Tab-separated table of C-alpha atoms and ligand atoms in Angstrom:
chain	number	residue	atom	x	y	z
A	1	UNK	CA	105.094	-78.383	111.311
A	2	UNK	CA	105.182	-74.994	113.369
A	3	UNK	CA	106.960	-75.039	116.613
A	4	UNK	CA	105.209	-72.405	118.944
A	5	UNK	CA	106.256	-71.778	122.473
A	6	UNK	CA	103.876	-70.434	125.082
A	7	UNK	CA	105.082	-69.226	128.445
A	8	UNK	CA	103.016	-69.217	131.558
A	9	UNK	CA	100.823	-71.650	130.407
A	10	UNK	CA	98.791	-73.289	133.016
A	11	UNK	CA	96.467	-71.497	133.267
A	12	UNK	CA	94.586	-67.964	132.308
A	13	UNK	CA	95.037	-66.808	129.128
A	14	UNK	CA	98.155	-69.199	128.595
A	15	UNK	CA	96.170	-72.024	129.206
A	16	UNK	CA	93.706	-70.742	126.461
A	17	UNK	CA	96.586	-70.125	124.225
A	18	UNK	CA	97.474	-74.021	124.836
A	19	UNK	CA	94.231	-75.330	124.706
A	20	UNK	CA	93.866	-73.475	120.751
A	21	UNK	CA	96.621	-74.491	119.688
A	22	UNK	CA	96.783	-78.497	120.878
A	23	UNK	CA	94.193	-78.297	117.851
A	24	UNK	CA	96.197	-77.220	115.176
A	25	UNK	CA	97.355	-80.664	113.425
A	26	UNK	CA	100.663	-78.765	111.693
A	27	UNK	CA	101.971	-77.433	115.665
A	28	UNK	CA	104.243	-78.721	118.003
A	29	UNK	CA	103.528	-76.852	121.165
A	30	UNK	CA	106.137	-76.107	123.893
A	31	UNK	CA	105.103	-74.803	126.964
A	32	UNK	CA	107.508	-72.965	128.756
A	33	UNK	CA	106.240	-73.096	132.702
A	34	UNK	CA	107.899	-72.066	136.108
A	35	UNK	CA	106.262	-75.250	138.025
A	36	UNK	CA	106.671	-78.385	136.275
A	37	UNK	CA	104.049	-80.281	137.800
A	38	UNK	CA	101.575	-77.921	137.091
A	39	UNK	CA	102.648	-77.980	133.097
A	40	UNK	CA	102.325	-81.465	133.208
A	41	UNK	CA	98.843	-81.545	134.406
A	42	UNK	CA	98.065	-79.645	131.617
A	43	UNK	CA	99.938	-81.497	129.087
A	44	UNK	CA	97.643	-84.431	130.012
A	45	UNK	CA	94.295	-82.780	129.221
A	46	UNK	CA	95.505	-81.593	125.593
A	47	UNK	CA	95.824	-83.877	122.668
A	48	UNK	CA	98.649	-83.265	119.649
A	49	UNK	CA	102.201	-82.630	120.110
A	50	UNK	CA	102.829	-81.182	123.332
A	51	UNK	CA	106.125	-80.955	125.473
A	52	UNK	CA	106.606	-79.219	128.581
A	53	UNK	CA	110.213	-77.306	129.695
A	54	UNK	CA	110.753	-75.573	133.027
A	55	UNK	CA	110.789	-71.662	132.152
A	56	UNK	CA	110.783	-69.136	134.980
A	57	UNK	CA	110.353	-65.731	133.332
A	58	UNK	CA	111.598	-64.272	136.977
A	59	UNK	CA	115.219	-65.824	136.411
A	60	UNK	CA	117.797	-64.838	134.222
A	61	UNK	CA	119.919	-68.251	134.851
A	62	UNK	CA	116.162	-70.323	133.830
A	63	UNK	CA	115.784	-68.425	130.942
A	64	UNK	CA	119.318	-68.789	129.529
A	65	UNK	CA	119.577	-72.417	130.938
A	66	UNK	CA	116.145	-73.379	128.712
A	67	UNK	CA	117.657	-71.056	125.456
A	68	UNK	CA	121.045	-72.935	125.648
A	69	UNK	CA	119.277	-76.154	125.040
A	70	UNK	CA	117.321	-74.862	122.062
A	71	UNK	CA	118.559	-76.189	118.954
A	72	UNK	CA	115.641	-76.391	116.225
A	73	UNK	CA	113.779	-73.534	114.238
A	74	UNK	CA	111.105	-71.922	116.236
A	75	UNK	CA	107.987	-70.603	114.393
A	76	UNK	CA	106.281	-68.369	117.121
A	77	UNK	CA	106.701	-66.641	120.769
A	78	UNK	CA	104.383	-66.099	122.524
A	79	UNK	CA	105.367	-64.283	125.894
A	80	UNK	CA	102.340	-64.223	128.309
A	81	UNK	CA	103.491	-65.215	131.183
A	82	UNK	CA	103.094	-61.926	133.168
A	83	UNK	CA	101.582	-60.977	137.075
A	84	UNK	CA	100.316	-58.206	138.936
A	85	UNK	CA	101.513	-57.569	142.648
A	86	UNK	CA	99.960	-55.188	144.445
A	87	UNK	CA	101.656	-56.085	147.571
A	88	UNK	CA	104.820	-55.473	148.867
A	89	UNK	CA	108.262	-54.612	146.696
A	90	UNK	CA	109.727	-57.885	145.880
A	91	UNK	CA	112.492	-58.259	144.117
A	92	UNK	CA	113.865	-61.511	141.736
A	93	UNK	CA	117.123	-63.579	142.540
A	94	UNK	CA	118.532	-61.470	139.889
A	95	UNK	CA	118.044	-58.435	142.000
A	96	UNK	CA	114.942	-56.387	139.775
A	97	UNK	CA	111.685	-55.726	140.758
A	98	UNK	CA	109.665	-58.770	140.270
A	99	UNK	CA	106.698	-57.178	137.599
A	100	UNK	CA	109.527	-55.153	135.502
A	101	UNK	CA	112.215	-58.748	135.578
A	102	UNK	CA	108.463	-61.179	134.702
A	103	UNK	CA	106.105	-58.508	132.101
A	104	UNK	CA	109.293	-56.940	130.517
A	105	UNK	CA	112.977	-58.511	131.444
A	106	UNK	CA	112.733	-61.823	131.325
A	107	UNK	CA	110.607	-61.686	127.686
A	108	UNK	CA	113.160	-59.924	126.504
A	109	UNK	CA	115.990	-61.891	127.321
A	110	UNK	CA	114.212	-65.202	126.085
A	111	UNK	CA	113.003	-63.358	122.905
A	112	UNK	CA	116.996	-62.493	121.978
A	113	UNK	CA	117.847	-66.052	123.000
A	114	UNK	CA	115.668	-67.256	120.730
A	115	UNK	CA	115.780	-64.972	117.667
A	116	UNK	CA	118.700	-66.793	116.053
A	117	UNK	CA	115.880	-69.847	115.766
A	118	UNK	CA	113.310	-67.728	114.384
A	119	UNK	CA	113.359	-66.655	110.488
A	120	UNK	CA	109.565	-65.788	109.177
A	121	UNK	CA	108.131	-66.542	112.464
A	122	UNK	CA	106.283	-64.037	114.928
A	123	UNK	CA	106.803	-63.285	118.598
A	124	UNK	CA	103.388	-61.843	120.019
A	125	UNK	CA	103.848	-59.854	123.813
A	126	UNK	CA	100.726	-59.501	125.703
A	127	UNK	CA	100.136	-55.644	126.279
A	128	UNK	CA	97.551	-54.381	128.609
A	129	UNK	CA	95.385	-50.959	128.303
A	130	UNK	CA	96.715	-50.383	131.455
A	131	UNK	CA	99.951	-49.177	130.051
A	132	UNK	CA	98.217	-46.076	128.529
A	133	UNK	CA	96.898	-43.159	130.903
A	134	UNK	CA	94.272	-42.047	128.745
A	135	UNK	CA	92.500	-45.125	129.086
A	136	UNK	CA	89.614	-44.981	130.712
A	137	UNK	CA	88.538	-47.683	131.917
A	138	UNK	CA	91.760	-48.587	133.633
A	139	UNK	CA	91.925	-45.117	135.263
A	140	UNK	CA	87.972	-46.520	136.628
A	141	UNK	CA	89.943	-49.546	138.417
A	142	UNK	CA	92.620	-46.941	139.410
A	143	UNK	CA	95.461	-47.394	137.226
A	144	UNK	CA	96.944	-44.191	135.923
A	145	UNK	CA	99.066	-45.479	133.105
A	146	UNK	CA	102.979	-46.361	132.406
A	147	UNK	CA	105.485	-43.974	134.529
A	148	UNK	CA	108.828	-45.036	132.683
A	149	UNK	CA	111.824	-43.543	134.465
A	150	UNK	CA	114.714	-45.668	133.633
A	151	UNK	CA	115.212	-49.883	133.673
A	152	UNK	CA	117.676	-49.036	136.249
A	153	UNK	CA	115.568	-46.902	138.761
A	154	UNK	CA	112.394	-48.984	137.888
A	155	UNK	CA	114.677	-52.652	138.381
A	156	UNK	CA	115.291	-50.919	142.067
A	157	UNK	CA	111.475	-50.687	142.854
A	158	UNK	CA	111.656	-46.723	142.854
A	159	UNK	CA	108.467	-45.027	142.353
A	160	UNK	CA	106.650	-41.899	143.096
A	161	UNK	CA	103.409	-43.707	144.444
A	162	UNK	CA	101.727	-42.428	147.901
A	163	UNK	CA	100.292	-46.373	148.499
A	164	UNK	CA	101.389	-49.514	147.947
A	165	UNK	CA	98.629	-50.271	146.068
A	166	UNK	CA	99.052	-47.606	143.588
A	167	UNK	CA	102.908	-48.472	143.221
A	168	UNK	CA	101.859	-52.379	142.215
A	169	UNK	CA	99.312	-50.644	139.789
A	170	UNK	CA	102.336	-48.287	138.284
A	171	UNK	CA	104.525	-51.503	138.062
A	172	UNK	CA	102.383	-53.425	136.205
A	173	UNK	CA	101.494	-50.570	133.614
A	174	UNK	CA	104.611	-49.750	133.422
A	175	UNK	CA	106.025	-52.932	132.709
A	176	UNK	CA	103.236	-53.497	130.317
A	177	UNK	CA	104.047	-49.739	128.440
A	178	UNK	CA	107.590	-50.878	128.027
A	179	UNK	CA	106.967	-54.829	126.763
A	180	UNK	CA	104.864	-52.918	124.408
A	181	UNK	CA	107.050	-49.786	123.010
A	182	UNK	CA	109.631	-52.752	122.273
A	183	UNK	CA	107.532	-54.364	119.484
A	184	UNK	CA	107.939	-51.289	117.004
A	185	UNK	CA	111.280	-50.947	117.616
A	186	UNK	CA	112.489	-54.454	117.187
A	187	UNK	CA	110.200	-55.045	114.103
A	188	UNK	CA	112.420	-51.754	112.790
A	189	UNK	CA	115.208	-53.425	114.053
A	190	UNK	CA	114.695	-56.927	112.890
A	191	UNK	CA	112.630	-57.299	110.123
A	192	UNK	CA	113.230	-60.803	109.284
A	193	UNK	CA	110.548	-61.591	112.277
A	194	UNK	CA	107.005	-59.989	112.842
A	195	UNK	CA	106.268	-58.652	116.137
A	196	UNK	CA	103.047	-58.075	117.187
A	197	UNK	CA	101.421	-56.739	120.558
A	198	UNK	CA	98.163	-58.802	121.348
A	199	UNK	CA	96.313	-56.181	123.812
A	200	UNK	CA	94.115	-58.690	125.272
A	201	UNK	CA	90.944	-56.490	127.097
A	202	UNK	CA	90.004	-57.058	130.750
A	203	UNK	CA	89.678	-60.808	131.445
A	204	UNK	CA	88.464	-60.873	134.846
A	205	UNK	CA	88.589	-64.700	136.652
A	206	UNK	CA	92.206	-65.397	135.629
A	207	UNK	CA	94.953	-65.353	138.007
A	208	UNK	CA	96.309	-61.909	137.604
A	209	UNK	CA	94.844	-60.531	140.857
A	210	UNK	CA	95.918	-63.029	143.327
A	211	UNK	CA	98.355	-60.542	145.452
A	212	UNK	CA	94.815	-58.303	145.570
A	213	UNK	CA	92.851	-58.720	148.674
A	214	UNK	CA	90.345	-61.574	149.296
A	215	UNK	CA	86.671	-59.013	148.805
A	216	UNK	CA	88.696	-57.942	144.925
A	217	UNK	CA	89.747	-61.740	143.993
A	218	UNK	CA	86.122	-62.689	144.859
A	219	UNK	CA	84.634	-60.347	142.587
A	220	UNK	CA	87.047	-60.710	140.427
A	221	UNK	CA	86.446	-64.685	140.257
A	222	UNK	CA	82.985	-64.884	141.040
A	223	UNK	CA	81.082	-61.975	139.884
A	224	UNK	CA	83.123	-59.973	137.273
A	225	UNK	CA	83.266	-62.704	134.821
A	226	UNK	CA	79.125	-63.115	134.484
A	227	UNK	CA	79.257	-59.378	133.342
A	228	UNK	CA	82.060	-59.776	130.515
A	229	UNK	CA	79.486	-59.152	127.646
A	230	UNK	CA	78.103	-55.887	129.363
A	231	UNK	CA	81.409	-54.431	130.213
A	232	UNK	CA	83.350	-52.109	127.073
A	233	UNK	CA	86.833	-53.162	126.925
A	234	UNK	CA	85.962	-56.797	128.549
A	235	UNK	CA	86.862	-60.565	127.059
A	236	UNK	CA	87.506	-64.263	127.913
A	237	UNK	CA	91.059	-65.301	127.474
A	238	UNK	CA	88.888	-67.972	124.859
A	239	UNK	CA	88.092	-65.087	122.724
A	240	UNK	CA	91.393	-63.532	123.260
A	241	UNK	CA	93.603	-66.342	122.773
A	242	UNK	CA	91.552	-66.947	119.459
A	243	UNK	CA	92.527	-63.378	118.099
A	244	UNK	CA	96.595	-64.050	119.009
A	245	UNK	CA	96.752	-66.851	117.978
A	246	UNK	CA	94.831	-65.154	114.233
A	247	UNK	CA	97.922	-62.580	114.525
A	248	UNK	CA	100.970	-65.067	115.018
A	249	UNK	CA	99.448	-67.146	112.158
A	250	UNK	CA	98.586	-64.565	109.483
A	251	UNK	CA	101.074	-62.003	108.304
A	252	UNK	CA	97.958	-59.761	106.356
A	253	UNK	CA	96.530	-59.263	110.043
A	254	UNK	CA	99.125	-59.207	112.331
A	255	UNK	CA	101.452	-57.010	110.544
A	256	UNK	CA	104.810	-56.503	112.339
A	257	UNK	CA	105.482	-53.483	115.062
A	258	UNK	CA	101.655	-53.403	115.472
A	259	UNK	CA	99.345	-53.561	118.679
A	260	UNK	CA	95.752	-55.173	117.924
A	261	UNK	CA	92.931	-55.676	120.513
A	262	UNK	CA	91.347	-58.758	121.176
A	263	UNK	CA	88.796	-58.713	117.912
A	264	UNK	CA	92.669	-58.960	116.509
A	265	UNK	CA	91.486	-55.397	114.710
A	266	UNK	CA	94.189	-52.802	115.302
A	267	UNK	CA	93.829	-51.146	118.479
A	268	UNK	CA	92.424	-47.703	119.085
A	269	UNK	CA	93.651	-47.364	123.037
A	270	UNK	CA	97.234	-47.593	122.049
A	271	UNK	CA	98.964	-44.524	123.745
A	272	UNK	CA	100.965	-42.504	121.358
A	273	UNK	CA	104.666	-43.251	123.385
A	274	UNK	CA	104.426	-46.937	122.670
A	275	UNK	CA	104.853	-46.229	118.821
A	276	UNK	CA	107.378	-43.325	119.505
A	277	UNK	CA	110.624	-44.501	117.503
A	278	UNK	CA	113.158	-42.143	120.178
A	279	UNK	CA	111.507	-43.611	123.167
A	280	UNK	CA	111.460	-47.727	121.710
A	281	UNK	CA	115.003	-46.589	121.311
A	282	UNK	CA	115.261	-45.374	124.854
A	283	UNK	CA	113.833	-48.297	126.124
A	284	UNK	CA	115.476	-50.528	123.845
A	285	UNK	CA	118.783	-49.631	124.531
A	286	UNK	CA	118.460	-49.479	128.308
A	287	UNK	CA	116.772	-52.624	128.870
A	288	UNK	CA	119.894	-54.788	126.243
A	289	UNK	CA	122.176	-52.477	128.791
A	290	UNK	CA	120.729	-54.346	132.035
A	291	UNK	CA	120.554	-57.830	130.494
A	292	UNK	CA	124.288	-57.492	129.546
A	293	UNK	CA	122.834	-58.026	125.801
A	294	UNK	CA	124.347	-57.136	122.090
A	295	UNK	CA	121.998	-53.549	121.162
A	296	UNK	CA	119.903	-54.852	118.525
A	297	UNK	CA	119.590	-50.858	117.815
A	298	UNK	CA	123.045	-51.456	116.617
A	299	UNK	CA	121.328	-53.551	113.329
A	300	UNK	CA	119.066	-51.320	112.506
A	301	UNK	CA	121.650	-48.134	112.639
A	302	UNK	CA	124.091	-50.533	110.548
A	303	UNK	CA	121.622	-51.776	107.514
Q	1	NAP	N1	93.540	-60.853	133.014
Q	1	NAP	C1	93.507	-59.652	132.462
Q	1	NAP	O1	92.548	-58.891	132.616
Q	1	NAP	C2	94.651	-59.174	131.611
Q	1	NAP	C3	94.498	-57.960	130.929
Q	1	NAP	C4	95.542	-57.508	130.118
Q	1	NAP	C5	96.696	-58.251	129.995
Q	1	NAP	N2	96.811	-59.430	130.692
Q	1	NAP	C6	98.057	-60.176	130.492
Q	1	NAP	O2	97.751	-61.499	130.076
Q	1	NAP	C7	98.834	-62.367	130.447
Q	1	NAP	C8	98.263	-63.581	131.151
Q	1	NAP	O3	97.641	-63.142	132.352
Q	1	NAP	P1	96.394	-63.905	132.989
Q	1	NAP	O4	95.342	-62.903	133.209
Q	1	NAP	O5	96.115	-65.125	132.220
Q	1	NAP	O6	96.999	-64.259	134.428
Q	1	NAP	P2	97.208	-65.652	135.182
Q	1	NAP	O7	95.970	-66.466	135.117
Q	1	NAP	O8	97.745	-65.284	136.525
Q	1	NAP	O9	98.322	-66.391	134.332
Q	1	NAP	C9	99.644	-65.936	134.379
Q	1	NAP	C10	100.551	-67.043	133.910
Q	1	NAP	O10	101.883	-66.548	133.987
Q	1	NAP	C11	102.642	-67.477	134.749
Q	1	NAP	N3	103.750	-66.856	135.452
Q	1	NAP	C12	103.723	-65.923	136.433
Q	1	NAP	N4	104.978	-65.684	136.854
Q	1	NAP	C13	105.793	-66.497	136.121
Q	1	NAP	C14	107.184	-66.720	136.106
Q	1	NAP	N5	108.014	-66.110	136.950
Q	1	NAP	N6	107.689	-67.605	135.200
Q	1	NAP	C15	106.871	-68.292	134.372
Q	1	NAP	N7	105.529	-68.130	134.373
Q	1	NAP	C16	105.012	-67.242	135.242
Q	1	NAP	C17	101.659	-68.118	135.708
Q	1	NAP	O11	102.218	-69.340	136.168
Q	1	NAP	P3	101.743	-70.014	137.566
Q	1	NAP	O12	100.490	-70.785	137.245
Q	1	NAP	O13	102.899	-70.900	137.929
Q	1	NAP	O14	101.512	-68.925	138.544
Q	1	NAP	C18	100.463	-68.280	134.800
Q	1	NAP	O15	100.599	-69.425	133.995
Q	1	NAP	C19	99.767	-61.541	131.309
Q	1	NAP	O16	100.840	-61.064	130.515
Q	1	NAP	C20	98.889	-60.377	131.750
Q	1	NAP	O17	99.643	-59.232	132.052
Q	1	NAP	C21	95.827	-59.917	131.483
């Protein structure tokens, strides 16, 4: 029996995660959900082994509350819960900026907690193409890639935008740059467990957009979605739930420190920083100094 946990699962490409894997006969899913009742719901529709835990990825005192009570191995990670805010600044009771403390902080801090548990097992992060600015079709939606500064500076909201729009665009691909460039670097630091990025394509009629105004969540919702197969780079989170979930279950395919795309074939958009050994160290190191965590650099340096 494989114990898998799934964070923001209800709905999106969590859901879709959940929904897969409820079919497996040899997995006992956990999913790891900010609102309860909502998680519950779920639970009900999907058959197997399924327990649900309250998990918000924005809270350092959640996460640390739902690792304490941990106590049994744990065969895969997968961190998805993530958001997009394109509105104002906003900040978590922990005092970072909400998209860095959700897509990077909190992941991190839950993936630590948990590592103890995990020996053989995979955690798979969710990248985005967003995070690279050579890609582009996220420059066409007007994303120019990840602007890493320091965790510090980015934790206070700082940012070199002229909009608000364009700072909630930086955040996210940012955020998404950084939850990537720490997969290489912890499968050099740790290579009892494989980490893999799943870079999941454009899946338009999820959630992600709901800070965006009403005319973009329409589209998004309503029309976007019909056009998937026409549009390069597009997906459903179906399709790309089915290649993670092929990458946390095979070690041939999803081969540890790598990034694949949602065919679960290595991906070609992956820009060159996220696989740059000095700046997964950078990143690395700065973001176990804000959690108050051990360096895992500190392993790799010592072996
Ligand atoms: N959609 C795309 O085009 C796209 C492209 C590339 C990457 N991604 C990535 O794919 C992942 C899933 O996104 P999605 O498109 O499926 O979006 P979604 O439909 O909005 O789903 C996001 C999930 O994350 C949960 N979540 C948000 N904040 C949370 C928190 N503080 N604690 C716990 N859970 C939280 C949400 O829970 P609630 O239901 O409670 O809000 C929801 O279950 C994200 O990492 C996203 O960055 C998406």
């Amino acid at each position: 029996m494989k114990t898998i946990l799934v964070t923001g699962a209800t709905r999106g490409l969590g859901l879709a995660f959940a929904e897969a894997l409820s079919k497996l006969d040899d997995v006992e899913l956990i999913l790891g959900v900010r609102d309860l009742e909502a998680g519950r719901r779920v639970a009900s529709d999907l058959r197997g082994r399924v327990q649900v835990a309250k998990l918000d990825m924005a809270s350092r005192t959640s996460i640390t509350r739902f690792v304490s009570t941990w106590d049994r191995p744990l065969y895969g990670l997968i961190n998805n819960a993530g958001l997009q805010n394109v509105g104002d600044t906003s900040f978590s009771k922990d005092g970072d900026e909400l998209t860095l403390a959700v897509n990077h902080l909190g992941p991190n801090l839950l993936m630590r907690g948990l590592l103890p548990y995990m020996q053989g097992g995979c955690v798979l992060g969710i990248g985005s193409g967003t995070h690279n600015p050579e890609d582009k079709d996220a420059a066409r939606f007007g994303f120019r890639g990840g602007r890493f500064s320091s965790i510090a500076a980015l934790a206070q909201g700082e940012t070199d935008a002229q909009t608000q729009r364009q700072a909630g665009f930086d955040r996210y691909a940012t955020s998404k740059l950084l939850a990537m460039a720490v997969v290489p670097e912890m499968a050099r630091c740790v290579p009892a467990t494989r980490f893999v990025t799943l870079d999941p394509g454009l899946m338009p009629g999820t959630g992600l957009v709901r800070s965006a105004p009403a005319v973009v969540r329409l589209v998004w919702r309503a029309v976007l979605p019909l056009l998937v197969p026409l549009m390069s780079g597009a997906s459903t989170p179906q399709a790309s739930a089915a290649a993670g979930l092929t990458l946390l279950l095979d070690p041939e395919l999803g081969q540890s420190g790598g990034t694949y795309h949602y065919d679960a074939k290595p991906s070609t958009g992956v820009w060159s920083k996220v696989n740059d050994p000095e700046f997964g160290r950078i990143v690395l190191e700065q973001t176990d100094a804000h959690l108050g965590l051990d360096p895992v650099g500190a392993l790799r340096r010592a072996s």
